[in-house]
Structure formats: C-alpha cells, structure tokens
Amino acid sequence: MGQALDIVNTFMQSQDTSFLADDFRFIGPVYQTTGIEAFMKLNESFFLLVTGMRMLTQFEKRNEFGCR
C-alpha cells in the first residue's frame, strides 16, 4: 500500500484532521465542501452514526476504475 492510501485509512479510522491539507476539498455525489472545518461540519452527524467500517475496494492509481 502506498503512503497516500495509508494516510486515507488512518484518517478514516481516527478523523484526526491533522492528516488533511489546509485547502482540503471534498467532492461527493451530493455535497461538496472546501476546507477542513466545512468538511468536518458536513460529516458531524454522520460520524456519530458509524459503528464500524469494512473497506470493499480501494485504489490509488488514477487510471483504475476509469478515473482520470
């Protein structure tokens, strides 16, 4: 696993915002945010509902799964 994937996995397990860049942007199918504070606010209620996580697929090469 590469360094980027390790960082993502660590953040997903801890929600430690020190892993996020100051200019962090989230682009999802429904919501988009810019900045750490906006992202954490968006997910505040969601994080409370998560009781576990099982990763089904991960990728880190830009050309996998048709990503550009």
mmCIF file of N, CA and C in Angstrom:
data_model
loop_
_atom_site.group_PDB
_atom_site.id
_atom_site.type_symbol
_atom_site.label_atom_id
_atom_site.label_comp_id
_atom_site.label_asym_id
_atom_site.label_seq_id
_atom_site.Cartn_x
_atom_site.Cartn_y
_atom_site.Cartn_z
ATOM 1 N N MET A 1 0.852 -1.177 0.000
ATOM 2 C CA MET A 1 0.000 0.000 0.000
ATOM 3 C C MET A 1 0.894 1.236 0.000
ATOM 4 N N GLY A 2 0.502 2.255 -0.749
ATOM 5 C CA GLY A 2 1.280 3.475 -0.821
ATOM 6 C C GLY A 2 0.990 4.423 0.326
ATOM 7 N N GLN A 3 1.810 5.453 0.428
ATOM 8 C CA GLN A 3 1.679 6.416 1.520
ATOM 9 C C GLN A 3 0.321 7.117 1.496
ATOM 10 N N ALA A 4 -0.173 7.507 0.340
ATOM 11 C CA ALA A 4 -1.462 8.203 0.253
ATOM 12 C C ALA A 4 -2.588 7.324 0.794
ATOM 13 N N LEU A 5 -2.593 6.064 0.431
ATOM 14 C CA LEU A 5 -3.633 5.150 0.899
ATOM 15 C C LEU A 5 -3.531 4.920 2.409
ATOM 16 N N ASP A 6 -2.310 4.854 2.918
ATOM 17 C CA ASP A 6 -2.114 4.724 4.374
ATOM 18 C C ASP A 6 -2.699 5.921 5.110
ATOM 19 N N ILE A 7 -2.485 7.118 4.582
ATOM 20 C CA ILE A 7 -2.994 8.339 5.205
ATOM 21 C C ILE A 7 -4.523 8.346 5.197
ATOM 22 N N VAL A 8 -5.124 7.980 4.083
ATOM 23 C CA VAL A 8 -6.583 7.927 3.984
ATOM 24 C C VAL A 8 -7.148 6.935 4.999
ATOM 25 N N ASN A 9 -6.558 5.757 5.077
ATOM 26 C CA ASN A 9 -7.041 4.736 6.015
ATOM 27 C C ASN A 9 -6.912 5.206 7.464
ATOM 28 N N THR A 10 -5.796 5.845 7.798
ATOM 29 C CA THR A 10 -5.604 6.343 9.157
ATOM 30 C C THR A 10 -6.629 7.419 9.481
ATOM 31 N N PHE A 11 -6.874 8.335 8.540
ATOM 32 C CA PHE A 11 -7.873 9.372 8.781
ATOM 33 C C PHE A 11 -9.264 8.768 8.965
ATOM 34 N N MET A 12 -9.626 7.816 8.117
ATOM 35 C CA MET A 12 -10.954 7.215 8.203
ATOM 36 C C MET A 12 -11.177 6.546 9.558
ATOM 37 N N GLN A 13 -10.130 6.020 10.156
ATOM 38 C CA GLN A 13 -10.265 5.349 11.447
ATOM 39 C C GLN A 13 -10.220 6.327 12.613
ATOM 40 N N SER A 14 -9.575 7.479 12.443
ATOM 41 C CA SER A 14 -9.364 8.387 13.577
ATOM 42 C C SER A 14 -10.087 9.729 13.468
ATOM 43 N N GLN A 15 -10.401 10.163 12.249
ATOM 44 C CA GLN A 15 -10.932 11.505 11.975
ATOM 45 C C GLN A 15 -10.009 12.598 12.519
ATOM 46 N N ASP A 16 -8.714 12.312 12.560
ATOM 47 C CA ASP A 16 -7.703 13.277 13.006
ATOM 48 C C ASP A 16 -7.442 14.247 11.859
ATOM 49 N N THR A 17 -7.892 15.487 12.007
ATOM 50 C CA THR A 17 -7.811 16.459 10.906
ATOM 51 C C THR A 17 -6.392 16.889 10.580
ATOM 52 N N SER A 18 -5.411 16.521 11.394
ATOM 53 C CA SER A 18 -4.019 16.867 11.059
ATOM 54 C C SER A 18 -3.555 16.132 9.800
ATOM 55 N N PHE A 19 -4.288 15.120 9.377
ATOM 56 C CA PHE A 19 -3.955 14.403 8.146
ATOM 57 C C PHE A 19 -4.462 15.130 6.897
ATOM 58 N N LEU A 20 -5.315 16.145 7.072
ATOM 59 C CA LEU A 20 -5.911 16.856 5.945
ATOM 60 C C LEU A 20 -5.153 18.149 5.652
ATOM 61 N N ALA A 21 -5.038 18.474 4.390
ATOM 62 C CA ALA A 21 -4.383 19.720 3.968
ATOM 63 C C ALA A 21 -5.291 20.903 4.276
ATOM 64 N N ASP A 22 -4.690 22.072 4.500
ATOM 65 C CA ASP A 22 -5.469 23.279 4.796
ATOM 66 C C ASP A 22 -6.479 23.588 3.693
ATOM 67 N N ASP A 23 -6.120 23.278 2.447
ATOM 68 C CA ASP A 23 -7.022 23.562 1.319
ATOM 69 C C ASP A 23 -7.801 22.302 0.893
ATOM 70 N N PHE A 24 -8.050 21.416 1.843
ATOM 71 C CA PHE A 24 -8.782 20.163 1.598
ATOM 72 C C PHE A 24 -10.119 20.449 0.929
ATOM 73 N N ARG A 25 -10.445 19.648 -0.098
ATOM 74 C CA ARG A 25 -11.742 19.751 -0.768
ATOM 75 C C ARG A 25 -12.378 18.383 -0.809
ATOM 76 N N PHE A 26 -13.676 18.343 -0.539
ATOM 77 C CA PHE A 26 -14.449 17.116 -0.646
ATOM 78 C C PHE A 26 -15.446 17.299 -1.773
ATOM 79 N N ILE A 27 -15.435 16.358 -2.717
ATOM 80 C CA ILE A 27 -16.380 16.392 -3.830
ATOM 81 C C ILE A 27 -17.096 15.050 -3.855
ATOM 82 N N GLY A 28 -18.331 15.052 -3.403
ATOM 83 C CA GLY A 28 -19.132 13.837 -3.359
ATOM 84 C C GLY A 28 -20.295 13.936 -4.325
ATOM 85 N N PRO A 29 -21.092 12.881 -4.419
ATOM 86 C CA PRO A 29 -22.212 12.881 -5.359
ATOM 87 C C PRO A 29 -23.331 13.854 -4.972
ATOM 88 N N VAL A 30 -23.419 14.229 -3.700
ATOM 89 C CA VAL A 30 -24.489 15.118 -3.257
ATOM 90 C C VAL A 30 -23.933 16.443 -2.746
ATOM 91 N N TYR A 31 -22.877 16.383 -1.935
ATOM 92 C CA TYR A 31 -22.317 17.588 -1.314
ATOM 93 C C TYR A 31 -20.878 17.818 -1.736
ATOM 94 N N GLN A 32 -20.489 19.079 -1.760
ATOM 95 C CA GLN A 32 -19.113 19.476 -1.991
ATOM 96 C C GLN A 32 -18.749 20.511 -0.927
ATOM 97 N N THR A 33 -17.535 20.432 -0.387
ATOM 98 C CA THR A 33 -17.080 21.417 0.587
ATOM 99 C C THR A 33 -15.628 21.762 0.316
ATOM 100 N N THR A 34 -15.222 22.899 0.818
ATOM 101 C CA THR A 34 -13.826 23.329 0.757
ATOM 102 C C THR A 34 -13.397 23.685 2.169
ATOM 103 N N GLY A 35 -12.290 23.129 2.602
ATOM 104 C CA GLY A 35 -11.751 23.417 3.924
ATOM 105 C C GLY A 35 -12.086 22.331 4.935
ATOM 106 N N ILE A 36 -11.191 22.179 5.889
ATOM 107 C CA ILE A 36 -11.333 21.136 6.906
ATOM 108 C C ILE A 36 -12.575 21.364 7.756
ATOM 109 N N GLU A 37 -12.764 22.592 8.219
ATOM 110 C CA GLU A 37 -13.901 22.879 9.101
ATOM 111 C C GLU A 37 -15.234 22.570 8.423
ATOM 112 N N ALA A 38 -15.375 22.965 7.158
ATOM 113 C CA ALA A 38 -16.621 22.708 6.425
ATOM 114 C C ALA A 38 -16.842 21.207 6.232
ATOM 115 N N PHE A 39 -15.778 20.476 5.950
ATOM 116 C CA PHE A 39 -15.890 19.030 5.768
ATOM 117 C C PHE A 39 -16.309 18.347 7.059
ATOM 118 N N MET A 40 -15.667 18.706 8.159
ATOM 119 C CA MET A 40 -15.997 18.085 9.442
ATOM 120 C C MET A 40 -17.424 18.438 9.866
ATOM 121 N N LYS A 41 -17.846 19.665 9.611
ATOM 122 C CA LYS A 41 -19.222 20.085 9.932
ATOM 123 C C LYS A 41 -20.227 19.265 9.118
ATOM 124 N N LEU A 42 -19.926 19.074 7.833
ATOM 125 C CA LEU A 42 -20.799 18.296 6.954
ATOM 126 C C LEU A 42 -20.979 16.868 7.483
ATOM 127 N N ASN A 43 -19.925 16.300 8.014
ATOM 128 C CA ASN A 43 -19.950 14.900 8.446
ATOM 129 C C ASN A 43 -20.182 14.710 9.937
ATOM 130 N N GLU A 44 -20.376 15.783 10.663
ATOM 131 C CA GLU A 44 -20.537 15.721 12.114
ATOM 132 C C GLU A 44 -21.581 14.684 12.550
ATOM 133 N N SER A 45 -22.765 14.761 12.007
ATOM 134 C CA SER A 45 -23.821 13.825 12.404
ATOM 135 C C SER A 45 -23.586 12.435 11.811
ATOM 136 N N PHE A 46 -22.967 12.372 10.642
ATOM 137 C CA PHE A 46 -22.680 11.082 10.009
ATOM 138 C C PHE A 46 -21.678 10.277 10.832
ATOM 139 N N PHE A 47 -20.600 10.925 11.286
ATOM 140 C CA PHE A 47 -19.575 10.224 12.057
ATOM 141 C C PHE A 47 -20.157 9.594 13.329
ATOM 142 N N LEU A 48 -21.154 10.224 13.919
ATOM 143 C CA LEU A 48 -21.779 9.687 15.129
ATOM 144 C C LEU A 48 -22.518 8.378 14.862
ATOM 145 N N LEU A 49 -22.995 8.195 13.632
ATOM 146 C CA LEU A 49 -23.751 7.001 13.272
ATOM 147 C C LEU A 49 -22.873 5.807 12.914
ATOM 148 N N VAL A 50 -21.627 6.056 12.568
ATOM 149 C CA VAL A 50 -20.731 4.990 12.118
ATOM 150 C C VAL A 50 -20.268 4.166 13.314
ATOM 151 N N THR A 51 -20.579 2.889 13.292
ATOM 152 C CA THR A 51 -20.165 1.998 14.373
ATOM 153 C C THR A 51 -19.079 1.033 13.919
ATOM 154 N N GLY A 52 -18.813 1.013 12.631
ATOM 155 C CA GLY A 52 -17.765 0.152 12.093
ATOM 156 C C GLY A 52 -17.585 0.451 10.621
ATOM 157 N N MET A 53 -16.526 -0.079 10.064
ATOM 158 C CA MET A 53 -16.254 0.162 8.651
ATOM 159 C C MET A 53 -15.592 -1.079 8.072
ATOM 160 N N ARG A 54 -16.035 -1.448 6.897
ATOM 161 C CA ARG A 54 -15.425 -2.561 6.174
ATOM 162 C C ARG A 54 -15.132 -2.069 4.769
ATOM 163 N N MET A 55 -13.874 -1.973 4.427
ATOM 164 C CA MET A 55 -13.458 -1.481 3.117
ATOM 165 C C MET A 55 -13.641 -2.593 2.091
ATOM 166 N N LEU A 56 -14.378 -2.311 1.045
ATOM 167 C CA LEU A 56 -14.610 -3.304 -0.002
ATOM 168 C C LEU A 56 -13.587 -3.181 -1.115
ATOM 169 N N THR A 57 -13.280 -1.961 -1.520
ATOM 170 C CA THR A 57 -12.325 -1.732 -2.597
ATOM 171 C C THR A 57 -11.605 -0.422 -2.358
ATOM 172 N N GLN A 58 -10.318 -0.415 -2.624
ATOM 173 C CA GLN A 58 -9.536 0.813 -2.583
ATOM 174 C C GLN A 58 -8.652 0.851 -3.815
ATOM 175 N N PHE A 59 -8.360 2.038 -4.275
ATOM 176 C CA PHE A 59 -7.445 2.178 -5.394
ATOM 177 C C PHE A 59 -6.642 3.442 -5.206
ATOM 178 N N GLU A 60 -5.443 3.471 -5.778
ATOM 179 C CA GLU A 60 -4.640 4.670 -5.676
ATOM 180 C C GLU A 60 -4.022 5.084 -7.000
ATOM 181 N N LYS A 61 -4.172 4.288 -8.040
ATOM 182 C CA LYS A 61 -3.713 4.692 -9.366
ATOM 183 C C LYS A 61 -4.848 5.446 -10.041
ATOM 184 N N ARG A 62 -4.529 6.562 -10.648
ATOM 185 C CA ARG A 62 -5.549 7.410 -11.253
ATOM 186 C C ARG A 62 -6.298 6.717 -12.385
ATOM 187 N N ASN A 63 -5.707 5.747 -13.041
ATOM 188 C CA ASN A 63 -6.378 5.143 -14.186
ATOM 189 C C ASN A 63 -7.182 3.882 -13.840
ATOM 190 N N GLU A 64 -7.212 3.476 -12.558
ATOM 191 C CA GLU A 64 -8.033 2.334 -12.190
ATOM 192 C C GLU A 64 -9.505 2.725 -12.154
ATOM 193 N N PHE A 65 -10.371 1.824 -12.479
ATOM 194 C CA PHE A 65 -11.814 2.029 -12.434
ATOM 195 C C PHE A 65 -12.274 3.207 -13.288
ATOM 196 N N GLY A 66 -11.509 3.541 -14.314
ATOM 197 C CA GLY A 66 -11.911 4.612 -15.226
ATOM 198 C C GLY A 66 -11.692 6.019 -14.693
ATOM 199 N N CYS A 67 -10.969 6.180 -13.580
ATOM 200 C CA CYS A 67 -10.713 7.525 -13.046
ATOM 201 C C CYS A 67 -9.662 8.231 -13.885
ATOM 202 N N ARG A 68 -9.780 9.519 -13.990
ATOM 203 C CA ARG A 68 -8.808 10.293 -14.779
ATOM 204 C C ARG A 68 -8.077 11.274 -13.929
#
